Each structure stands twice: as structure tokens, then as C-alpha cells.
Amino acid sequence: MIKDIQLRVTLPEEKQPDILTKKSAQFLGISSGDISGIKVLRKSIDARKKLIVFNYKVTVFINEPMPESSEYHFDYKDVSNDKPIHIIGFGPAGMYAALRCIELGFKPIVLERGKNVQDRRRDLKAINQDHFVNEDSNYCFGEGGAGTYSDGKLYTRSLKRGDVRRVFENLVYHGATDQILVDAHPHIGTNKLPKVVQNVRETIINNGGEIHFETRVTDFIISKEEIKALVLQNGQTMDVERVILATGHSARDIYYLLHDKNIALEAKSFAMGVRVEHPQHIIDSIQYSCSSERDALLPAAAYSLVEQVNERGVYSFCMCPGGFIVPAATANGEVVVNGMSPSKRNNQFANSGIVVEINADKDLYKYEHFGVLKALKYQEDLERLAFTAGGRSQVAPAQRLTDFVNGTLSADLNPTSYQPGLKSAPLHSLLPKLIGGRLRNGFKAFGEKMKGFYTEEANIIGVESRTSSPISIPRNERLEHPQISNLYPCGEGGGYAGGIVSAAMDGERCAEAAIIGL
């Protein structure tokens, strides 16, 4: 017999050996000896009250063996001599599109502007230490895309867009811990993601696919509203039949290229703001109601906050417990910050984007003359402003949280995880009122919701601007651009995803669409 049940385990109980077996037997009214195995399906923590509880969903196997293998099977076959599908970009969308092409018997040819994960590390070091941005290899561009260095947060609400479990199982197949199949808010960790990404690369190459690094696409050759070839940075022309465009939300040159060729784009609402960074022990004390160090069984505490301020949402984004802040600019002359965490989430700081919704139709009237590029131009201007305010390097402008809300320049700043360094700047006056005013009210509200969150021990750091694409590339019900046939906009860059999992699912969908009729 097999039974799925829900269990609640208190923190003291969690420390007992075989507690799930004991609890399951008690719940089902059977002997512990009748239980031959327990499979944990989901685990989450409820810390809303002083008595912390672990919520489990488990499958209990009663007097019958527990299966060892996954129900998912990935059938990767040799596609060396099969029809090609060209994929531009090798982030989560491009990776999963390539893997799905192989399963379906088509040869993926991936063109990635950046470097592989090993070589990419040197360029990340150059950003942090030398303040130099390689515009093709950075925290956004390169093997695995921005996802490789965003700590691999896998939580998604996109449950109707595809098979979430399949995406997770494929990550486990390629080396991720199977804990991601269990945790309510799973993540892999910045330190472990590169190996997973490398394993995906090897699967693609070993099965006849191609991946070309440091290969930037600079032009599309279009005839009779059909994409015919790609022009590469080295001047080479590559004939194509089907193209999946998975370049991510920061490939601005692609948006400008499409716009210059009069290919339809649409301005898209998005969000911008700052990173807020607290000592992790402050967040732990708030969330776990503890006055000293958190219990060893508890992970670094996270939070999720949202508030409506003047008809716009102000909310936390990409919260990184036990993490650090990194420079995510994709060009020199701009400052962009992002956050990530190692797998153990054991850094002394917690950080999160705190961002404001920007309605592209209502909020950017001063940028209307840029047409569909208005939100992109607005984003660019704020990143250049941050560059100037930080001293014209990758040093980021920052302010104590309380000083920002009170409208005073910080005399000094708190310690930070941001390696290039911080410079005190009056972000309260530098940020447009559209963003700054709402942030100030939002932070006050968050301080009421989480007593201790609003503190002078926290810094805010600018700017958090790459939450999603400020432009969408339209597509029809066949997932094809309505104007240019055989071009399939995909993932975050197309405006069809908001994270690793949704991008991966969209990559699979685009692969399935692109092969039709070939």
C-alpha cells in the first residue's frame, strides 16, 4: 500500500532519529515496522509562531518496496546528422531548448556571445577587482547566462507553462542535488551551478549538438519576411532554417538590431529599485524570533515583502539569504547590482532587491519620444546615473537605510559584501520620485511588517535594474514572431519568463514549436 500524507514536525522533534517514520506510523495508525520506506515530496518551514514547525508532504510505502529510480527519463540520442535548429544564447532558455531539440531528434547549434563557465570566472574577477566590464562575458553573458551566477533560485509560480518537475529532474540528472525536488523554495547555489551547466554542455556536445562560445550574432539576413541567415561578429554568415532567440533580458544590442530593422517590438512594464543588505543575524532574529544564533537545523532566514504605494507595487525581489551582492553591469559606464548565494547560504549578510513597478504606458511620459524603446532608455539612464554617483567605476552608490528614508546623506556606511566597494551618495534625491518616493514609503511599511527590518545597520545600494526585460518581442500562437517567420523569441529576453525555471520551460516549448514542419 502507498499513502501520501502531510506531517507537522516541531523543531525539537526534527532532531529525533527516524521522526518521519514515527510520525507516519502514528498518523496512519500502523506499526513503524510496516513502513518499508518514506519519500519526502515537499518540505517547508513555518516560522510564523515561536514554535517553529517543519511541514512535510511524504509518500509512505507500507509493506512494499520503495522505487529507487525517477519516473522521468531523458532520451538523448545522437543528432550529429539531423536537421539543425539554431539557438542564440545559452542561458536557461537556450540550454533547455537545446536539450529538448536532441530529445526530439534535431541538432541544436548554439551561438553564445560569452565564454564557458571556466573562462568566464576571469572576467568576473576583472569586474570586481579592476572595475572593467567585458561586454560579452560578465555576470549576465556567458555559459548558463545570468542564472549561473544568481544562486540558482528555482522557485516559480509558472505552474501552467510546462512541467516544473521535469525541469528539476533534468537539473538533478545533470548533477544538482536532489534536495531541489523537495524544498518549497529550492536553490542550487552559485558555487555548484557551474558544474551543472558544464554537464549540460557535455550532454549536448556528446550527442552531436554544437555550442560556439564567443560567437556574437550582429545581424539577421531576412528575405520576404523570413529569417534566412545570421551574421556573426567575425563577419561570417551562417545559413539557418529555424532560429530560437534566447538572448536574455540584458542583450540590448539585439533589441536595437530588431528596432533598426523595423521588426516589431513592444515596450513592457518592469521594475527597478535598489538592493538592501542587512546582517543575516538581524533577518534570522526577526523571522525565527531568536535573540541569539539560529538553530543549526534552520537555514539562513529569508523574507518576502510587498506593499502598494501610490498605485504601484513595491516588493522584494531575488532575496538572497546568506548571500552577497555582485556587479551585474553588461557595459562600461553603468552600475547594476544583483544578488546571489552559495549553496550553504552561509555568508554573514542577507540581501534583496527592493523594487518598484514601472508601468510603461503611464509612467514614462518624458521618454515617449523613444517609442517602444522608452523603458529601455529609462533603465539605461538610471544605470549611468548610478555609475556617476559611485565615482565612475564599479563602486556603487549607497546609503544607510534610515538615512535614505529620512532624506540625509550618510556620513559613513555599514560593512558590505559588495566587492568593488560603496560610496555614500544621496540616493533619496538621485532616484526619480517615481522610484525613490515609493521606496521610502515602502521601507517604512516593511519596518512595520518586520520589526527590526528598518534599521541603520542596513545599507541600500543602487541600482537594481535588471529584474526583467523592459521590452517584449511579440510572438503568435505558434510561438513565432508574427512578422518574421521561423524566428522564435524565447525566455526572459522575449518577455516570456521571469527566472530560471520559467525560462527553461519556455525553451522547451520553443524547441517543440520550432521543429514543426521541418
Coordinates of C-alpha atoms in Angstrom, one line a residue:
M1 CA 0.0 0.0 0.0
I2 CA 1.1 3.6 -0.7
K3 CA -0.2 6.6 1.1
D4 CA 0.5 10.3 0.6
I5 CA 0.2 12.2 3.9
Q6 CA 1.0 15.6 5.4
L7 CA 3.1 15.8 8.6
R8 CA 4.0 18.6 11.0
V9 CA 7.2 18.2 12.9
T10 CA 8.3 20.7 15.5
L11 CA 11.9 21.9 15.7
P12 CA 12.7 19.7 18.8
E13 CA 11.1 16.7 17.1
E14 CA 13.1 17.3 13.9
K15 CA 16.3 16.4 15.9
Q16 CA 14.9 12.9 16.8
P17 CA 16.1 10.0 14.7
D18 CA 13.5 8.4 12.4
I19 CA 11.0 11.0 13.3
L20 CA 9.2 10.8 9.9
T21 CA 8.7 7.1 10.3
K22 CA 7.4 7.5 13.9
K23 CA 5.1 10.4 12.8
S24 CA 3.8 8.5 9.7
A25 CA 3.1 5.4 11.7
Q26 CA 1.2 7.4 14.3
F27 CA -0.8 9.3 11.6
L28 CA -1.7 6.1 9.8
G29 CA -2.4 4.0 12.9
I30 CA 0.1 1.3 11.9
S31 CA 3.3 -0.1 13.3
S32 CA 6.6 1.5 12.3
G33 CA 7.8 -1.9 11.2
D34 CA 5.2 -2.0 8.5
I35 CA 6.8 1.1 6.8
S36 CA 9.3 0.0 4.2
G37 CA 10.2 3.4 3.1
I38 CA 9.3 7.1 3.1
K39 CA 9.8 9.5 0.2
V40 CA 9.8 13.2 1.0
L41 CA 7.9 15.1 -1.7
R42 CA 7.9 18.6 -0.2
K43 CA 9.4 20.3 2.9
S44 CA 8.9 23.8 4.1
I45 CA 9.3 25.8 7.4
D46 CA 6.5 27.6 9.2
A47 CA 8.2 30.2 11.5
R48 CA 5.1 32.4 11.9
K49 CA 4.9 31.5 15.6
K50 CA 7.5 30.9 18.3
L51 CA 7.2 27.2 17.9
I52 CA 8.8 26.6 14.6
V53 CA 7.3 23.7 12.6
F54 CA 8.6 21.8 9.5
N55 CA 5.7 20.9 7.1
Y56 CA 6.3 17.7 5.2
K57 CA 4.4 16.0 2.4
V58 CA 5.6 12.4 2.1
T59 CA 4.8 9.2 0.4
V60 CA 4.7 6.3 2.7
F61 CA 5.4 2.7 1.4
I62 CA 3.6 0.1 3.6
N63 CA 4.9 -3.4 3.3
E64 CA 6.1 -2.9 -0.3
P65 CA 9.4 -1.8 -1.7
M66 CA 10.2 1.8 -2.4
P67 CA 11.2 2.5 -6.0
E68 CA 14.7 3.9 -6.5
S69 CA 14.6 5.5 -9.9
S70 CA 12.9 8.7 -11.1
E71 CA 9.7 8.5 -13.2
Y72 CA 11.4 10.9 -15.7
H73 CA 13.7 9.5 -18.4
F74 CA 15.7 11.8 -20.7
D75 CA 16.3 10.1 -24.0
Y76 CA 19.3 11.9 -25.5
K77 CA 20.2 10.5 -28.9
D78 CA 22.9 11.1 -31.5
V79 CA 21.7 14.0 -33.7
S80 CA 25.0 14.7 -35.5
N81 CA 23.5 14.3 -38.9
D82 CA 20.0 15.5 -38.2
K83 CA 18.3 18.8 -39.2
P84 CA 19.7 21.9 -37.4
I85 CA 17.9 24.3 -35.1
H86 CA 19.9 27.5 -34.4
I87 CA 19.7 28.8 -30.8
I88 CA 21.1 32.3 -30.0
G89 CA 22.0 32.4 -26.3
F90 CA 23.0 29.7 -23.8
G91 CA 21.2 30.7 -20.6
P92 CA 18.4 28.5 -19.1
A93 CA 16.1 29.0 -22.1
G94 CA 18.8 28.2 -24.7
M95 CA 20.1 25.3 -22.7
Y96 CA 16.7 23.6 -22.3
A97 CA 15.8 24.4 -25.9
A98 CA 19.0 22.6 -27.0
L99 CA 18.4 19.6 -24.7
R100 CA 14.8 19.3 -26.0
C101 CA 15.9 19.5 -29.6
I102 CA 18.1 16.5 -29.0
E103 CA 15.3 14.5 -27.4
L104 CA 13.2 15.3 -30.4
G105 CA 15.8 14.2 -32.9
F106 CA 17.1 17.7 -34.1
K107 CA 20.6 19.1 -33.9
P108 CA 21.0 22.2 -31.8
I109 CA 23.6 24.7 -33.0
V110 CA 24.1 27.2 -30.1
L111 CA 25.7 30.6 -30.6
E112 CA 26.7 32.2 -27.2
R113 CA 28.4 35.6 -27.2
G114 CA 30.2 34.9 -23.9
K115 CA 32.7 32.3 -22.6
N116 CA 32.3 29.0 -21.0
V117 CA 31.9 28.9 -17.2
Q118 CA 35.6 28.3 -16.5
D119 CA 36.9 31.1 -18.7
R120 CA 34.1 33.4 -17.6
R121 CA 35.5 33.4 -14.0
R122 CA 38.4 35.6 -15.0
D123 CA 36.1 38.2 -16.4
L124 CA 34.0 38.3 -13.2
K125 CA 37.2 38.8 -11.3
A126 CA 38.1 41.7 -13.5
I127 CA 34.8 43.4 -12.8
N128 CA 35.2 43.0 -9.1
Q129 CA 38.9 43.9 -8.8
D130 CA 39.7 46.0 -11.8
H131 CA 36.2 47.5 -12.4
F132 CA 36.4 46.5 -16.1
V133 CA 33.4 45.0 -17.8
N134 CA 33.9 42.6 -20.7
E135 CA 30.7 43.4 -22.6
D136 CA 30.4 39.8 -23.9
S137 CA 31.5 37.9 -20.7
N138 CA 30.2 39.1 -17.3
Y139 CA 27.6 38.2 -14.7
C140 CA 24.8 38.2 -17.4
F141 CA 26.5 36.9 -20.5
G142 CA 28.3 33.6 -20.9
E143 CA 27.6 29.9 -20.5
G144 CA 24.5 29.4 -18.3
G145 CA 23.5 33.1 -18.7
A146 CA 22.7 35.2 -15.6
G147 CA 21.3 32.1 -14.0
T148 CA 24.7 30.6 -13.4
Y149 CA 25.6 33.4 -11.1
S150 CA 22.3 34.2 -9.5
D151 CA 22.5 31.3 -7.0
G152 CA 20.1 29.1 -8.9
K153 CA 16.9 30.1 -7.2
L154 CA 14.3 27.7 -8.7
Y155 CA 11.0 28.9 -7.1
T156 CA 8.4 29.7 -9.7
R157 CA 4.7 30.5 -9.9
S158 CA 4.7 29.5 -13.6
L159 CA 3.0 26.2 -12.9
K160 CA 0.7 26.3 -16.1
R161 CA 3.5 26.9 -18.6
G162 CA 5.1 23.5 -18.5
D163 CA 6.3 20.6 -16.4
V164 CA 8.2 22.2 -13.5
R165 CA 9.1 18.8 -12.1
R166 CA 10.7 17.8 -15.4
V167 CA 12.9 20.9 -15.3
F168 CA 14.0 20.0 -11.7
E169 CA 14.6 16.3 -12.6
N170 CA 16.7 17.3 -15.5
L171 CA 18.9 19.5 -13.3
V172 CA 19.3 16.6 -10.9
Y173 CA 20.2 14.4 -13.9
H174 CA 22.9 16.9 -14.7
G175 CA 24.3 16.9 -11.2
A176 CA 22.2 19.2 -9.0
T177 CA 21.3 17.9 -5.5
D178 CA 18.0 16.0 -5.3
Q179 CA 17.1 18.3 -2.4
I180 CA 15.7 20.7 -5.1
L181 CA 13.0 18.2 -5.6
V182 CA 11.9 18.6 -2.0
D183 CA 12.4 22.1 -0.8
A184 CA 9.5 24.5 -1.1
H185 CA 11.9 27.3 -2.2
P186 CA 14.7 25.3 -3.9
H187 CA 18.0 26.7 -5.0
I188 CA 21.3 25.1 -6.2
G189 CA 23.9 27.7 -5.1
T190 CA 26.3 29.8 -7.1
N191 CA 29.3 27.5 -6.2
K192 CA 27.6 24.4 -7.6
L193 CA 25.8 25.7 -10.6
P194 CA 28.9 25.9 -12.9
K195 CA 29.4 22.2 -12.7
V196 CA 25.7 21.5 -13.6
V197 CA 26.0 23.9 -16.5
Q198 CA 29.2 22.2 -17.7
N199 CA 27.4 18.8 -17.6
V200 CA 24.6 20.2 -19.7
R201 CA 27.1 21.4 -22.2
E202 CA 28.7 17.9 -22.3
T203 CA 25.4 16.3 -22.9
I204 CA 24.7 18.5 -25.9
I205 CA 28.1 18.1 -27.4
N206 CA 28.3 14.3 -26.7
N207 CA 25.0 13.8 -28.5
G208 CA 26.0 15.7 -31.7
G209 CA 25.0 19.2 -30.9
E210 CA 27.2 22.2 -31.3
I211 CA 28.0 25.1 -28.9
H212 CA 30.0 28.0 -30.2
F213 CA 31.3 30.3 -27.5
E214 CA 32.5 33.9 -28.0
T215 CA 30.2 34.0 -31.1
R216 CA 28.0 37.1 -31.0
V217 CA 25.3 37.5 -33.6
T218 CA 25.4 41.0 -35.1
D219 CA 22.8 40.9 -37.8
F220 CA 19.9 38.9 -39.3
I221 CA 19.5 38.4 -43.0
I222 CA 15.8 38.5 -43.8
S223 CA 14.2 37.9 -47.2
K224 CA 10.5 38.1 -47.8
E225 CA 9.8 38.4 -44.1
E226 CA 11.6 35.1 -43.4
I227 CA 14.9 34.8 -41.5
K228 CA 17.5 33.2 -43.8
A229 CA 20.9 33.7 -42.2
L230 CA 22.8 35.1 -39.2
V231 CA 25.8 37.4 -39.4
L232 CA 28.4 36.9 -36.7
Q233 CA 30.8 39.4 -35.2
N234 CA 33.7 37.9 -37.2
G235 CA 31.9 38.6 -40.4
Q236 CA 30.9 35.0 -41.1
T237 CA 27.4 34.3 -42.4
M238 CA 25.5 31.3 -41.2
D239 CA 22.5 30.0 -43.1
V240 CA 19.6 29.0 -40.9
E241 CA 16.1 27.4 -41.2
R242 CA 14.8 27.9 -37.7
V243 CA 16.1 30.3 -35.0
I244 CA 15.3 30.3 -31.3
L245 CA 16.2 33.8 -29.9
A246 CA 17.1 33.2 -26.3
T247 CA 19.4 36.1 -25.6
G248 CA 18.2 37.1 -22.1
H249 CA 16.9 40.4 -20.7
S250 CA 20.2 42.3 -21.0
A251 CA 21.1 41.8 -24.6
R252 CA 20.3 45.4 -25.6
D253 CA 22.1 45.2 -28.9
I254 CA 19.5 42.6 -30.1
Y255 CA 16.7 44.9 -29.2
Y256 CA 18.4 47.8 -31.1
L257 CA 19.1 45.5 -34.0
L258 CA 15.5 44.4 -34.3
H259 CA 14.3 48.0 -33.9
D260 CA 16.7 49.3 -36.6
K261 CA 15.3 46.6 -39.0
N262 CA 11.7 47.7 -38.3
I263 CA 10.9 44.3 -36.7
A264 CA 8.1 44.6 -34.2
L265 CA 8.9 45.1 -30.6
E266 CA 6.7 46.3 -27.6
A267 CA 7.5 48.4 -24.6
K268 CA 7.0 46.3 -21.5
S269 CA 6.3 47.2 -17.8
F270 CA 9.0 46.1 -15.5
A271 CA 10.5 47.1 -12.1
M272 CA 13.6 48.9 -10.8
G273 CA 14.9 49.9 -7.4
V274 CA 17.8 49.1 -5.1
R275 CA 19.4 46.3 -3.2
V276 CA 19.0 46.3 0.6
E277 CA 21.6 44.5 2.7
H278 CA 21.3 43.5 6.3
P279 CA 23.5 41.4 8.6
Q280 CA 22.0 38.0 8.3
H281 CA 21.6 37.7 12.1
I282 CA 19.0 40.5 12.0
I283 CA 16.8 38.7 9.5
D284 CA 17.2 35.5 11.5
S285 CA 16.2 37.1 14.7
I286 CA 13.1 38.6 13.0
Q287 CA 12.0 35.5 11.2
Y288 CA 12.8 32.9 13.8
S289 CA 12.1 35.0 16.9
C290 CA 15.6 34.2 18.3
S291 CA 17.8 36.5 20.4
S292 CA 21.0 34.6 19.7
E293 CA 22.2 32.5 16.8
R294 CA 19.6 30.5 14.9
D295 CA 19.3 26.8 15.5
A296 CA 21.7 24.7 13.4
L297 CA 18.8 22.9 11.7
L298 CA 17.4 26.2 10.4
P299 CA 18.6 27.7 7.1
A300 CA 19.5 31.3 6.8
A301 CA 16.2 33.1 7.1
A302 CA 14.6 34.7 4.0
Y303 CA 11.7 37.1 3.6
S304 CA 9.1 38.2 1.0
L305 CA 7.6 41.7 1.2
V306 CA 5.1 43.6 -0.8
E307 CA 3.3 46.9 -0.4
Q308 CA 1.1 49.1 -2.6
V309 CA 2.4 52.6 -2.7
N310 CA 0.6 55.2 -4.8
E311 CA -1.0 52.6 -7.1
R312 CA 2.3 50.8 -7.7
G313 CA 3.7 47.7 -6.1
V314 CA 6.9 47.9 -4.0
Y315 CA 8.2 44.5 -3.4
S316 CA 11.3 42.3 -2.6
F317 CA 12.9 40.5 -5.5
C318 CA 15.5 37.8 -5.7
M319 CA 16.0 37.6 -1.9
C320 CA 19.4 36.1 -1.1
P321 CA 19.8 34.8 2.5
G322 CA 23.4 34.3 3.5
G323 CA 24.5 35.8 0.2
F324 CA 26.4 38.7 -1.4
I325 CA 25.9 41.5 -3.8
V326 CA 27.7 41.5 -7.2
P327 CA 28.2 44.0 -10.0
A328 CA 25.9 42.9 -12.9
A329 CA 26.7 45.6 -15.5
T330 CA 27.0 44.5 -19.1
A331 CA 28.8 47.6 -20.3
N332 CA 31.3 50.0 -19.0
G333 CA 29.8 53.3 -17.9
E334 CA 26.9 51.7 -16.0
V335 CA 26.4 50.3 -12.5
V336 CA 24.0 47.5 -11.9
V337 CA 23.7 45.4 -8.7
N338 CA 22.4 41.9 -8.3
G339 CA 22.4 39.2 -5.5
M340 CA 23.4 35.6 -5.1
S341 CA 24.1 33.0 -2.5
P342 CA 26.4 29.9 -2.2
S343 CA 24.7 26.6 -1.7
K344 CA 25.1 26.7 2.1
R345 CA 23.9 30.3 2.3
N346 CA 26.5 30.9 5.0
N347 CA 27.6 34.4 4.3
Q348 CA 27.1 36.9 7.0
F349 CA 24.8 39.2 5.0
A350 CA 21.3 38.9 3.6
N351 CA 20.3 41.0 0.6
S352 CA 17.3 41.5 -1.6
G353 CA 16.2 43.7 -4.4
I354 CA 13.5 46.1 -3.3
V355 CA 11.9 47.4 -6.5
V356 CA 9.0 49.5 -7.7
E357 CA 6.6 48.6 -10.5
I358 CA 7.0 50.8 -13.6
N359 CA 4.0 51.0 -15.9
A360 CA 5.4 51.5 -19.4
D361 CA 2.1 53.0 -20.6
K362 CA 1.7 55.5 -17.8
D363 CA 4.9 56.3 -16.0
L364 CA 7.4 57.2 -18.8
Y365 CA 5.8 60.2 -20.4
K366 CA 9.2 62.0 -20.6
Y367 CA 10.5 59.1 -22.7
E368 CA 7.6 58.7 -25.1
H369 CA 9.7 60.1 -28.0
F370 CA 11.8 56.9 -27.8
G371 CA 8.7 54.8 -28.8
V372 CA 9.0 51.1 -27.9
L373 CA 12.5 51.7 -26.5
K374 CA 11.3 54.1 -23.9
A375 CA 11.5 51.7 -20.9
L376 CA 14.9 50.5 -22.1
K377 CA 16.2 54.1 -22.3
Y378 CA 14.8 54.8 -18.8
Q379 CA 16.7 51.8 -17.5
E380 CA 19.9 52.9 -19.2
D381 CA 19.7 56.4 -17.8
L382 CA 19.4 55.2 -14.2
E383 CA 22.3 52.8 -14.6
R384 CA 24.5 55.7 -15.9
L385 CA 23.3 57.8 -13.0
A386 CA 24.5 55.1 -10.6
F387 CA 27.9 54.9 -12.4
T388 CA 28.4 58.7 -12.0
A389 CA 27.2 58.7 -8.4
G390 CA 29.5 55.9 -7.5
G391 CA 32.6 57.7 -8.8
R392 CA 32.6 56.5 -12.4
S393 CA 33.8 52.9 -11.6
Q394 CA 32.0 49.8 -10.4
V395 CA 31.9 51.3 -6.9
A396 CA 28.2 51.5 -6.2
P397 CA 26.3 54.5 -4.7
A398 CA 24.9 53.6 -1.3
Q399 CA 23.1 55.0 1.8
R400 CA 22.1 53.7 5.2
L401 CA 18.5 52.6 5.0
T402 CA 17.4 55.0 7.7
D403 CA 19.2 57.9 6.1
F404 CA 17.6 57.2 2.7
V405 CA 14.1 57.3 4.3
N406 CA 14.9 60.4 6.3
G407 CA 16.5 62.2 3.3
T408 CA 20.0 62.7 4.7
L409 CA 23.4 61.8 3.3
S410 CA 25.1 59.0 5.2
A411 CA 28.3 60.1 7.0
D412 CA 29.5 56.5 6.8
L413 CA 28.2 53.2 5.6
N414 CA 27.8 49.7 7.0
P415 CA 30.1 46.8 6.1
T416 CA 29.1 45.2 2.8
S417 CA 29.6 42.0 0.7
Y418 CA 29.9 44.1 -2.5
Q419 CA 33.5 43.7 -3.5
P420 CA 34.0 46.7 -5.7
G421 CA 33.0 48.9 -2.8
L422 CA 30.5 51.5 -1.9
K423 CA 30.4 55.3 -1.9
S424 CA 28.0 57.3 0.2
A425 CA 25.5 59.1 -2.2
P426 CA 22.2 60.8 -1.7
L427 CA 20.1 58.2 -3.4
H428 CA 17.0 59.8 -1.8
S429 CA 17.4 62.7 -4.2
L430 CA 19.2 61.0 -7.1
L431 CA 16.5 58.4 -7.8
P432 CA 13.5 59.7 -9.7
K433 CA 10.5 60.4 -7.5
L434 CA 8.6 57.6 -9.3
I435 CA 11.0 55.1 -7.7
G436 CA 12.6 56.9 -4.7
G437 CA 9.4 58.3 -3.2
R438 CA 7.7 54.9 -3.3
L439 CA 10.8 53.1 -1.9
R440 CA 10.9 55.4 1.1
N441 CA 7.3 54.7 1.9
G442 CA 7.7 51.1 1.1
F443 CA 10.6 50.7 3.5
K444 CA 8.6 52.3 6.3
A445 CA 5.8 49.8 5.7
F446 CA 8.2 46.9 5.6
G447 CA 9.6 48.1 9.0
E448 CA 6.1 47.8 10.4
K449 CA 5.6 44.3 9.0
M450 CA 9.0 43.0 10.1
K451 CA 10.0 44.7 13.3
G452 CA 13.8 45.3 13.1
F453 CA 13.9 45.4 9.3
Y454 CA 14.0 49.2 9.3
T455 CA 17.4 49.8 10.8
E456 CA 20.5 51.9 10.4
E457 CA 22.5 48.7 10.2
A458 CA 21.2 48.1 6.7
N459 CA 22.6 49.7 3.5
I460 CA 20.7 50.3 0.3
I461 CA 22.8 50.0 -2.8
G462 CA 21.9 51.2 -6.3
V463 CA 20.7 50.3 -8.8
E464 CA 18.7 47.0 -9.1
S465 CA 17.5 47.5 -12.6
R466 CA 17.6 44.1 -14.4
T467 CA 14.6 42.4 -12.8
S468 CA 13.1 41.6 -16.2
S469 CA 13.2 42.9 -19.8
P470 CA 11.8 46.4 -20.4
I471 CA 10.9 45.2 -23.9
S472 CA 9.0 42.2 -25.2
I473 CA 9.4 40.6 -28.6
P474 CA 5.9 39.6 -29.8
R475 CA 5.1 36.1 -31.0
N476 CA 1.9 34.3 -32.2
E477 CA 0.2 31.2 -31.1
R478 CA 2.9 29.1 -32.9
L479 CA 5.5 30.9 -30.7
E480 CA 6.8 32.5 -33.9
H481 CA 7.4 36.2 -34.4
P482 CA 4.2 37.5 -36.2
Q483 CA 6.2 39.4 -38.7
I484 CA 9.3 37.3 -39.3
S485 CA 8.7 33.6 -39.9
N486 CA 11.0 30.9 -38.5
L487 CA 12.1 33.3 -35.7
Y488 CA 11.1 32.1 -32.2
P489 CA 11.5 34.7 -29.4
C490 CA 12.1 32.9 -26.2
G491 CA 12.7 33.2 -22.4
E492 CA 13.3 36.3 -20.4
G493 CA 14.7 38.3 -23.4
G494 CA 11.4 37.8 -25.3
G495 CA 9.4 38.8 -22.2
Y496 CA 8.1 35.2 -21.6
A497 CA 9.9 34.2 -18.4
G498 CA 10.8 35.6 -15.1
G499 CA 13.5 33.2 -13.8
I500 CA 15.5 30.0 -14.4
V501 CA 12.5 27.6 -14.3
S502 CA 10.1 29.6 -16.4
A503 CA 12.9 30.3 -18.9
A504 CA 13.7 26.6 -19.1
M505 CA 10.1 25.7 -19.7
D506 CA 9.8 28.3 -22.4
G507 CA 13.0 27.0 -24.0
E508 CA 11.4 23.5 -24.2
R509 CA 8.2 24.9 -25.7
C510 CA 10.0 26.9 -28.3
A511 CA 12.0 23.9 -29.3
E512 CA 8.8 21.9 -29.7
A513 CA 7.3 24.7 -31.8
A514 CA 10.4 25.3 -34.0
I515 CA 10.7 21.7 -35.2
I516 CA 7.1 21.6 -36.6
G517 CA 7.2 21.2 -40.4
L518 CA 11.0 20.6 -40.7

